[in-house]
């Protein structure tokens, strides 16, 4: 029997004690939105309950950004004050949307929790959006107020938004001070909407993914469960007492990696969240790991790759005890390089598979599994069922590729104001069709390919249709096709094939500027082919993307 099998058997034994009758994470099944779903029996019923519990964590650090340090008690009080201000000054109540458009800051988190205090729905807009995209998001979710940092407040003004805008730098501190001591109360249900985050859509428009209180509380309980499982591996008791870990946040808060799976669970575990501000720079991040004694970091593969270009020997990284690769597939070669250079990767490197719609990782590969099978993305986490289905929806045997389908208490409610897209993604039994493809082998998932046309650029999802739609607005463009091409640092970069009547009549710079005015920078193609030749298509008129090339 191999070590991996021994560890798997031990994990199953520990998990059985934790989730069995009387265990701290006892599992049961309950009806959820018309389907029977496994859930934790002993759970909080809303994020508001989670917020109120956090007051007992007192003067422990919760949010750290530069010289700013916010304790759990300070955060709880500030969230109450801001909620009172939003209700009293702007009439915000249960179900109203509160837009957040900003880089990662403690104020972003504060706004999220103030919304929970009111039963309102925070909407995390993509802080990299261009004005045209911002205009779409505002029209789509109709927030009663938007809270933004100064840079994005200027973009909101440029977009012509009529919604009231509050700045994080000036307005929020003043409101918190004015309404200090107030603590609004409300009542929410488990399946009420708690958050909207945007994901790119195959139809060319971003979709608003709605997560419920049930979804997000369950994600926090999953993280607590993994803590208890880890304690069991070490032969230690677990009673849920707060720990003293320090989590580095380098992914945007408008992603589930940072919000659902990092910032929110810390209110249950008592750990600190450390923000890396500004653009990612390997040297700055390494310095932050050293100075703040970071213990946990989840990075996208592009960040991890850039880290290896730095002189790691210059920094004390001994505090780092957990390191994961998230948001995009990681190559076996990158994993090997990390183990060679980064000490924590030798013993604690993990990876996972999930999507915004799934709420958290659907599968996780443990360090031993990743060493033995570097292409796996692991086994389903607690409470998740994974099936591989053919185009007719029939479950296929192990080893056969098909669409990855997921069911759990973590899976989204649906898409905001889009019943058609929701119905196409979630069936009557609450199975999520991810649009991603892979196969199962001995209980482990291996990706066969992301959504057929999806481009994964540095951890960001880029859908060709959205860019093609922007290109097609150019008066000289007859048709276009956007594809992903390999890139050593980013994983993939965006490339465009543009068909015009006369290739001499338009320049690449002109086309690049055209797209940049409409879409976020990471969606602007880096490589181009401008041609008079028609795009290759099949008999039904679909573009044959695999036959496209932009050369070197």
Coordinates of C-alpha atoms in Angstrom, one line a residue, residues 72-528:
X72 CA -12.4 42.4 14.6
X73 CA -14.1 44.6 17.2
X74 CA -13.4 47.8 15.3
X75 CA -14.6 46.2 12.1
X76 CA -17.9 45.0 13.7
X77 CA -18.6 48.5 15.1
X78 CA -17.7 50.2 11.8
X79 CA -19.9 47.9 9.8
X80 CA -22.8 48.7 12.0
X81 CA -22.2 52.5 11.7
X82 CA -21.8 52.3 7.9
X83 CA -25.0 50.2 7.6
X84 CA -26.9 52.8 9.7
X85 CA -25.6 55.6 7.5
X86 CA -26.6 53.8 4.3
X87 CA -30.0 53.1 5.6
X88 CA -30.6 56.5 7.1
X89 CA -29.0 58.7 4.5
X90 CA -29.7 56.6 1.3
X91 CA -32.7 54.6 2.2
X92 CA -31.0 51.2 1.7
X93 CA -32.8 48.2 3.0
X94 CA -33.2 44.4 2.5
X95 CA -32.7 43.3 -1.1
X96 CA -31.3 46.7 -2.3
X97 CA -28.0 46.5 -4.2
X98 CA -24.9 48.3 -3.0
X99 CA -22.2 48.6 -5.7
X100 CA -18.5 48.2 -4.8
X101 CA -16.0 49.4 -7.4
X102 CA -12.5 49.5 -6.0
X103 CA -9.1 47.9 -5.6
X104 CA -8.5 45.7 -2.6
X105 CA -8.9 47.7 0.6
X106 CA -10.2 47.3 4.1
X107 CA -13.1 49.6 3.1
X108 CA -14.1 47.1 0.4
X109 CA -14.5 44.5 3.1
X110 CA -16.3 46.9 5.4
X111 CA -18.8 47.8 2.7
X112 CA -19.5 44.1 2.1
X113 CA -20.3 43.5 5.7
X114 CA -22.3 46.7 6.2
X115 CA -24.5 45.4 3.4
X116 CA -25.0 42.2 5.3
X117 CA -26.1 44.2 8.3
X118 CA -29.0 45.5 6.3
X119 CA -29.9 42.4 4.3
X120 CA -28.8 44.3 1.2
X121 CA -26.9 42.7 -1.6
X122 CA -23.3 43.9 -2.3
X123 CA -22.3 43.8 -5.9
X124 CA -18.6 43.4 -6.5
X125 CA -17.9 45.1 -9.9
X126 CA -14.7 44.3 -11.7
X127 CA -12.3 47.1 -10.7
X128 CA -10.5 46.7 -14.1
X129 CA -13.6 47.4 -16.2
X130 CA -13.6 50.1 -18.8
X131 CA -16.3 52.9 -18.5
X132 CA -18.5 51.1 -21.1
X133 CA -18.4 47.9 -19.0
X134 CA -19.1 49.8 -15.8
X135 CA -22.2 51.4 -17.5
X136 CA -23.4 47.9 -18.3
X137 CA -22.9 46.6 -14.8
X138 CA -24.8 49.6 -13.2
X139 CA -27.7 49.1 -15.6
X140 CA -27.8 45.4 -14.9
X141 CA -27.9 45.3 -11.1
X142 CA -29.2 48.9 -10.5
X143 CA -27.4 49.7 -7.2
X144 CA -28.9 52.4 -5.0
X145 CA -25.4 53.6 -4.2
X146 CA -21.9 52.8 -5.4
X147 CA -18.9 52.9 -3.0
X148 CA -15.7 53.3 -4.9
X149 CA -12.0 54.3 -4.4
X150 CA -10.9 57.6 -5.9
X151 CA -9.6 56.2 -9.1
X152 CA -12.8 54.3 -9.9
X153 CA -15.0 57.3 -8.7
X154 CA -13.4 59.2 -11.6
X155 CA -14.3 56.3 -14.0
X156 CA -17.9 56.4 -12.7
X157 CA -18.0 60.1 -13.5
X158 CA -16.6 59.4 -17.0
X159 CA -19.3 56.7 -17.5
X160 CA -22.0 59.3 -16.8
X161 CA -23.5 57.3 -13.9
X162 CA -26.4 58.9 -12.1
X163 CA -26.2 56.7 -9.0
X164 CA -24.8 58.3 -5.9
X165 CA -21.1 57.6 -5.4
X166 CA -19.4 57.5 -2.1
X167 CA -15.6 57.5 -1.9
X168 CA -13.7 55.1 0.4
X169 CA -11.0 57.7 1.1
X170 CA -13.3 60.5 2.3
X171 CA -17.0 59.7 2.5
X172 CA -16.8 56.4 4.3
X173 CA -14.7 57.6 7.3
X174 CA -17.0 60.6 7.8
X175 CA -20.1 58.4 7.7
X176 CA -18.7 55.8 10.1
X177 CA -17.7 58.6 12.5
X178 CA -21.2 60.3 12.2
X179 CA -23.2 57.1 12.8
X180 CA -20.8 55.5 15.4
X181 CA -22.5 53.3 17.9
X182 CA -25.5 52.4 15.8
X183 CA -26.3 48.8 14.9
X184 CA -29.2 48.2 12.6
X185 CA -31.0 44.8 12.8
X186 CA -32.7 42.8 10.1
X187 CA -33.8 39.3 9.3
X188 CA -32.6 37.2 6.3
X189 CA -33.2 33.7 5.1
X190 CA -30.6 31.1 4.2
X191 CA -31.5 31.2 0.5
X192 CA -31.8 35.0 0.3
X193 CA -29.2 36.6 -2.0
X194 CA -26.1 37.7 -0.2
X195 CA -23.7 38.8 -2.9
X196 CA -23.3 39.3 -6.7
X197 CA -20.0 38.9 -8.5
X198 CA -19.5 39.1 -12.2
X199 CA -18.1 36.5 -14.4
X200 CA -17.5 36.7 -18.2
X201 CA -20.2 35.1 -20.3
X202 CA -20.1 33.1 -23.5
X203 CA -22.8 35.4 -24.9
X204 CA -20.4 38.3 -24.8
X205 CA -21.8 40.0 -21.7
X206 CA -20.6 39.5 -18.1
X207 CA -23.2 37.6 -15.9
X208 CA -24.0 38.4 -12.3
X209 CA -23.5 35.3 -10.2
X210 CA -25.7 35.4 -7.2
X211 CA -24.6 33.6 -4.0
X212 CA -26.9 33.1 -1.1
X213 CA -26.3 33.3 2.7
X214 CA -26.4 29.5 2.7
X215 CA -23.7 29.3 0.0
X216 CA -21.3 31.7 1.7
X217 CA -21.8 30.4 5.3
X218 CA -21.2 26.8 4.0
X219 CA -17.9 27.9 2.3
X220 CA -16.7 29.2 5.7
X221 CA -17.7 26.0 7.4
X222 CA -15.8 24.1 4.7
X223 CA -12.6 26.0 5.6
X224 CA -13.2 25.3 9.3
X225 CA -13.6 21.6 8.5
X226 CA -10.2 21.6 6.7
X227 CA -8.7 23.1 9.8
X228 CA -10.2 20.4 11.9
X229 CA -9.0 17.8 9.4
X230 CA -5.5 19.1 9.5
X231 CA -5.5 19.1 13.3
X232 CA -6.6 15.4 13.2
X233 CA -3.7 14.6 10.9
X234 CA -1.4 16.0 13.6
X235 CA -3.1 14.1 16.3
X236 CA -4.4 17.3 17.9
X237 CA -7.8 18.2 19.2
X238 CA -9.9 20.9 17.5
X239 CA -12.4 23.0 19.3
X240 CA -12.8 25.9 16.9
X241 CA -10.7 28.3 18.9
X242 CA -9.3 31.3 16.9
X243 CA -5.8 30.8 15.4
X244 CA -3.1 33.2 14.6
X245 CA -2.5 32.7 10.9
X246 CA -1.9 35.5 8.5
X247 CA -3.4 35.2 5.1
X248 CA -2.0 37.1 2.1
X249 CA -4.5 38.4 -0.4
X250 CA -3.2 39.1 -3.9
X251 CA -6.3 38.2 -5.9
X252 CA -9.1 40.8 -6.3
X253 CA -12.0 40.9 -3.8
X254 CA -14.4 40.7 -6.7
X255 CA -13.3 37.0 -7.1
X256 CA -14.4 34.1 -4.9
X257 CA -10.8 33.2 -4.2
X258 CA -10.3 36.3 -2.1
X259 CA -13.9 37.1 -0.9
X260 CA -15.6 33.7 -0.3
X261 CA -12.6 31.7 0.4
X262 CA -10.3 34.0 2.3
X263 CA -11.8 37.2 3.8
X264 CA -15.2 35.9 4.9
X265 CA -14.0 32.6 6.6
X266 CA -11.5 34.7 8.7
X267 CA -14.5 35.9 10.8
X268 CA -15.0 32.3 11.8
X269 CA -11.3 31.4 12.4
X270 CA -10.0 34.7 13.8
X271 CA -7.1 35.0 11.4
X272 CA -5.7 38.2 9.9
X273 CA -6.0 39.2 6.2
X274 CA -3.0 41.0 4.8
X275 CA -3.6 43.1 1.6
X276 CA -0.9 43.5 -1.1
X277 CA -1.8 46.8 -2.7
X278 CA -1.1 47.9 -6.2
X279 CA 0.1 45.8 -9.1
X280 CA 1.7 42.5 -8.4
X281 CA 5.4 42.8 -7.9
X282 CA 7.3 39.7 -6.8
X283 CA 9.9 41.6 -4.7
X284 CA 7.2 43.5 -2.8
X285 CA 5.2 40.4 -2.1
X286 CA 8.3 38.5 -0.8
X287 CA 9.0 41.5 1.4
X288 CA 5.5 41.4 2.7
X289 CA 5.7 37.7 3.5
X290 CA 8.8 38.4 5.5
X291 CA 7.6 41.5 7.3
X292 CA 4.1 40.4 8.1
X293 CA 5.1 36.8 8.8
X294 CA 2.5 35.5 6.3
X295 CA 1.5 31.9 6.9
X296 CA -1.0 31.2 4.1
X297 CA -1.0 32.3 0.4
X298 CA -3.1 31.3 -2.5
X299 CA -1.6 32.5 -5.8
X300 CA -2.6 32.3 -9.4
X301 CA 0.0 30.3 -11.4
X302 CA 1.2 33.5 -13.2
X303 CA 2.1 35.1 -9.8
X304 CA 3.9 31.9 -8.7
X305 CA 5.9 31.9 -12.0
X306 CA 7.0 35.5 -11.5
X307 CA 8.0 34.7 -8.0
X308 CA 10.6 32.3 -9.3
X309 CA 12.3 35.2 -11.2
X310 CA 13.2 36.8 -7.9
X311 CA 16.1 36.1 -5.6
X312 CA 14.2 34.0 -3.0
X313 CA 17.3 33.6 -0.8
X314 CA 17.2 37.3 0.1
X315 CA 13.9 36.8 2.1
X316 CA 12.9 35.0 5.2
X317 CA 10.0 32.9 4.0
X318 CA 10.0 30.4 6.9
X319 CA 6.6 31.7 8.2
X320 CA 4.9 30.4 5.0
X321 CA 3.2 27.1 5.9
X322 CA 0.5 26.8 3.2
X323 CA 0.7 27.6 -0.5
X324 CA -1.9 26.9 -3.1
X325 CA -2.3 27.5 -6.9
X326 CA -5.7 28.8 -7.7
X327 CA -7.9 30.3 -10.5
X328 CA -6.1 28.6 -13.5
X329 CA -4.5 25.2 -14.3
X330 CA -0.9 24.9 -13.3
X331 CA 1.6 22.9 -15.3
X332 CA 3.6 20.0 -13.9
X333 CA 6.7 21.9 -14.9
X334 CA 5.7 24.9 -12.8
X335 CA 4.9 22.7 -9.8
X336 CA 8.3 21.1 -10.1
X337 CA 10.1 24.5 -10.3
X338 CA 8.2 25.7 -7.2
X339 CA 9.3 22.7 -5.2
X340 CA 12.9 23.3 -6.2
X341 CA 12.9 26.9 -5.2
X342 CA 10.2 27.5 -2.6
X343 CA 10.5 25.5 0.6
X344 CA 6.8 25.5 1.5
X345 CA 6.0 24.0 -2.0
X346 CA 8.0 20.9 -1.1
X347 CA 5.5 19.9 1.6
X348 CA 2.3 22.1 1.3
X349 CA 1.6 22.8 -2.4
X350 CA -2.0 22.2 -3.4
X351 CA -4.2 23.0 -6.3
X352 CA -7.9 23.0 -7.0
X353 CA -10.7 23.2 -9.5
X354 CA -13.7 25.5 -9.2
X355 CA -15.5 28.4 -10.8
X356 CA -17.4 31.5 -9.7
X357 CA -20.7 29.6 -10.0
X358 CA -19.5 26.8 -7.7
X359 CA -18.8 29.2 -4.8
X360 CA -15.6 27.5 -3.8
X361 CA -13.3 24.8 -5.0
X362 CA -15.2 21.7 -6.1
X363 CA -12.1 19.6 -5.9
X364 CA -8.8 19.9 -4.2
X365 CA -5.5 18.0 -4.8
X366 CA -3.5 17.4 -1.6
X367 CA 0.3 17.8 -1.6
X368 CA 0.9 14.0 -1.8
X369 CA -1.7 13.6 -4.6
X370 CA -0.1 16.5 -6.6
X371 CA 3.3 14.9 -6.3
X372 CA 2.1 11.6 -7.5
X373 CA -0.3 12.9 -10.2
X374 CA 0.7 16.5 -11.1
X375 CA -2.1 16.8 -13.7
X376 CA -4.9 16.1 -11.3
X377 CA -7.0 18.8 -9.6
X378 CA -8.0 16.5 -6.8
X379 CA -11.0 14.9 -5.2
X380 CA -14.4 16.5 -4.4
X381 CA -14.4 18.4 -1.2
X382 CA -16.8 17.8 1.7
X383 CA -20.4 18.2 0.6
X384 CA -19.7 18.2 -3.2
X385 CA -20.8 15.7 -5.7
X386 CA -19.1 15.7 -9.1
X387 CA -20.4 13.9 -12.2
X388 CA -19.0 13.8 -15.8
X389 CA -21.8 13.8 -18.4
X390 CA -22.1 13.5 -22.1
X391 CA -23.9 16.0 -24.3
X392 CA -27.3 14.3 -23.6
X393 CA -26.7 14.6 -19.9
X394 CA -25.9 11.0 -19.2
X395 CA -23.2 10.2 -16.6
X396 CA -20.2 8.6 -18.3
X397 CA -17.8 6.0 -16.8
X398 CA -14.5 6.8 -15.2
X399 CA -11.8 7.7 -17.7
X400 CA -14.3 9.1 -20.3
X401 CA -14.2 12.8 -21.0
X402 CA -17.4 14.9 -20.6
X403 CA -18.8 18.0 -19.1
X404 CA -18.0 18.5 -15.4
X405 CA -21.3 18.9 -13.4
X406 CA -21.4 19.8 -9.7
X407 CA -23.9 19.8 -6.9
X408 CA -23.5 21.2 -3.4
X409 CA -24.7 23.7 -0.9
X410 CA -21.9 26.0 -2.2
X411 CA -23.4 26.3 -5.7
X412 CA -24.8 29.7 -6.7
X413 CA -28.5 30.6 -6.7
X414 CA -28.3 31.6 -10.3
X415 CA -27.5 34.5 -12.5
X416 CA -28.9 37.9 -11.7
X417 CA -31.9 38.9 -13.8
X418 CA -31.2 36.1 -16.3
X419 CA -33.6 33.2 -16.0
X420 CA -32.6 31.8 -19.4
X421 CA -28.9 31.5 -18.5
X422 CA -29.7 30.2 -15.0
X423 CA -31.9 27.5 -16.5
X424 CA -29.2 26.5 -19.0
X425 CA -26.6 26.2 -16.1
X426 CA -28.6 24.6 -13.2
X427 CA -31.1 21.8 -13.7
X428 CA -34.2 21.0 -11.7
X429 CA -32.0 18.9 -9.3
X430 CA -29.6 21.7 -8.6
X431 CA -26.8 20.2 -10.7
X432 CA -24.5 22.9 -12.1
X433 CA -23.3 22.5 -15.7
X434 CA -19.9 24.1 -15.6
X435 CA -19.2 24.1 -19.3
X436 CA -15.7 22.8 -18.4
X437 CA -14.6 19.3 -19.5
X438 CA -12.6 16.6 -17.8
X439 CA -12.7 13.0 -16.6
X440 CA -12.7 11.1 -13.3
X441 CA -10.1 8.5 -12.4
X442 CA -10.2 6.7 -9.1
X443 CA -12.2 9.6 -7.6
X444 CA -9.8 12.3 -8.9
X445 CA -10.7 14.9 -11.4
X446 CA -8.5 15.7 -14.3
X447 CA -9.2 18.6 -16.6
X448 CA -9.5 17.9 -20.3
X449 CA -10.0 21.5 -21.3
X450 CA -11.6 24.6 -20.0
X451 CA -14.7 26.0 -21.7
X452 CA -14.0 25.4 -25.4
X453 CA -13.3 29.0 -26.3
X454 CA -12.2 30.3 -22.9
X455 CA -8.8 32.1 -22.6
X456 CA -7.2 32.0 -19.2
X457 CA -4.8 35.0 -19.1
X458 CA -3.0 35.3 -15.8
X459 CA -5.9 33.8 -13.8
X460 CA -8.5 36.0 -15.5
X461 CA -11.2 34.5 -17.7
X462 CA -11.4 36.0 -21.1
X463 CA -14.2 35.0 -23.5
X464 CA -13.6 35.7 -27.2
X465 CA -17.2 36.7 -28.0
X466 CA -17.0 39.9 -25.9
X467 CA -13.8 41.0 -27.7
X468 CA -15.1 40.0 -31.1
X469 CA -18.2 42.1 -30.4
X470 CA -16.0 45.1 -29.6
X471 CA -13.9 44.6 -32.7
X472 CA -17.0 44.2 -34.9
X473 CA -18.0 47.7 -33.9
X474 CA -15.1 49.1 -35.9
X475 CA -16.4 50.3 -39.3
X476 CA -13.7 48.5 -41.3
X477 CA -13.9 45.1 -39.6
X478 CA -15.8 42.5 -41.5
X479 CA -15.4 39.7 -39.1
X480 CA -13.0 38.7 -36.4
X481 CA -12.1 35.7 -34.2
X482 CA -10.2 35.8 -30.9
X483 CA -8.1 32.9 -29.6
X484 CA -5.7 32.2 -26.8
X485 CA -2.1 31.4 -27.6
X486 CA 0.5 30.0 -25.1
X487 CA 2.5 32.5 -23.1
X488 CA 5.3 31.6 -20.7
X489 CA 4.3 34.0 -17.9
X490 CA 0.6 34.5 -18.3
X491 CA -0.3 30.9 -19.4
X492 CA -2.2 32.3 -22.3
X493 CA -2.4 35.7 -24.0
X494 CA -5.2 37.1 -26.2
X495 CA -4.7 37.0 -30.0
X496 CA -7.1 38.3 -32.7
X497 CA -7.6 37.5 -36.3
X498 CA -9.3 40.4 -38.0
X499 CA -10.8 40.3 -41.5
X500 CA -11.0 43.6 -43.4
X501 CA -11.4 44.4 -47.1
X502 CA -8.0 46.1 -47.3
X503 CA -5.4 45.3 -44.7
X504 CA -3.5 48.4 -45.5
X505 CA -6.5 50.6 -44.5
X506 CA -6.2 49.9 -40.8
X507 CA -3.3 49.5 -38.4
X508 CA -2.9 47.2 -35.4
X509 CA -2.5 50.2 -33.2
X510 CA -5.8 51.6 -34.3
X511 CA -7.6 48.3 -33.6
X512 CA -5.8 48.0 -30.2
X513 CA -7.0 51.4 -29.2
X514 CA -10.5 50.7 -30.4
X515 CA -10.7 47.7 -28.1
X516 CA -9.0 49.4 -25.2
X517 CA -11.7 52.1 -25.1
X518 CA -14.3 49.5 -24.6
X519 CA -12.9 46.7 -22.5
X520 CA -10.5 46.1 -19.6
X521 CA -6.8 46.0 -20.4
X522 CA -6.4 42.3 -20.0
X523 CA -9.0 41.6 -22.7
X524 CA -7.1 43.7 -25.3
X525 CA -5.4 41.4 -27.8
X526 CA -1.6 41.3 -27.6
X527 CA -1.1 39.6 -30.9
X528 CA -2.8 40.3 -34.2

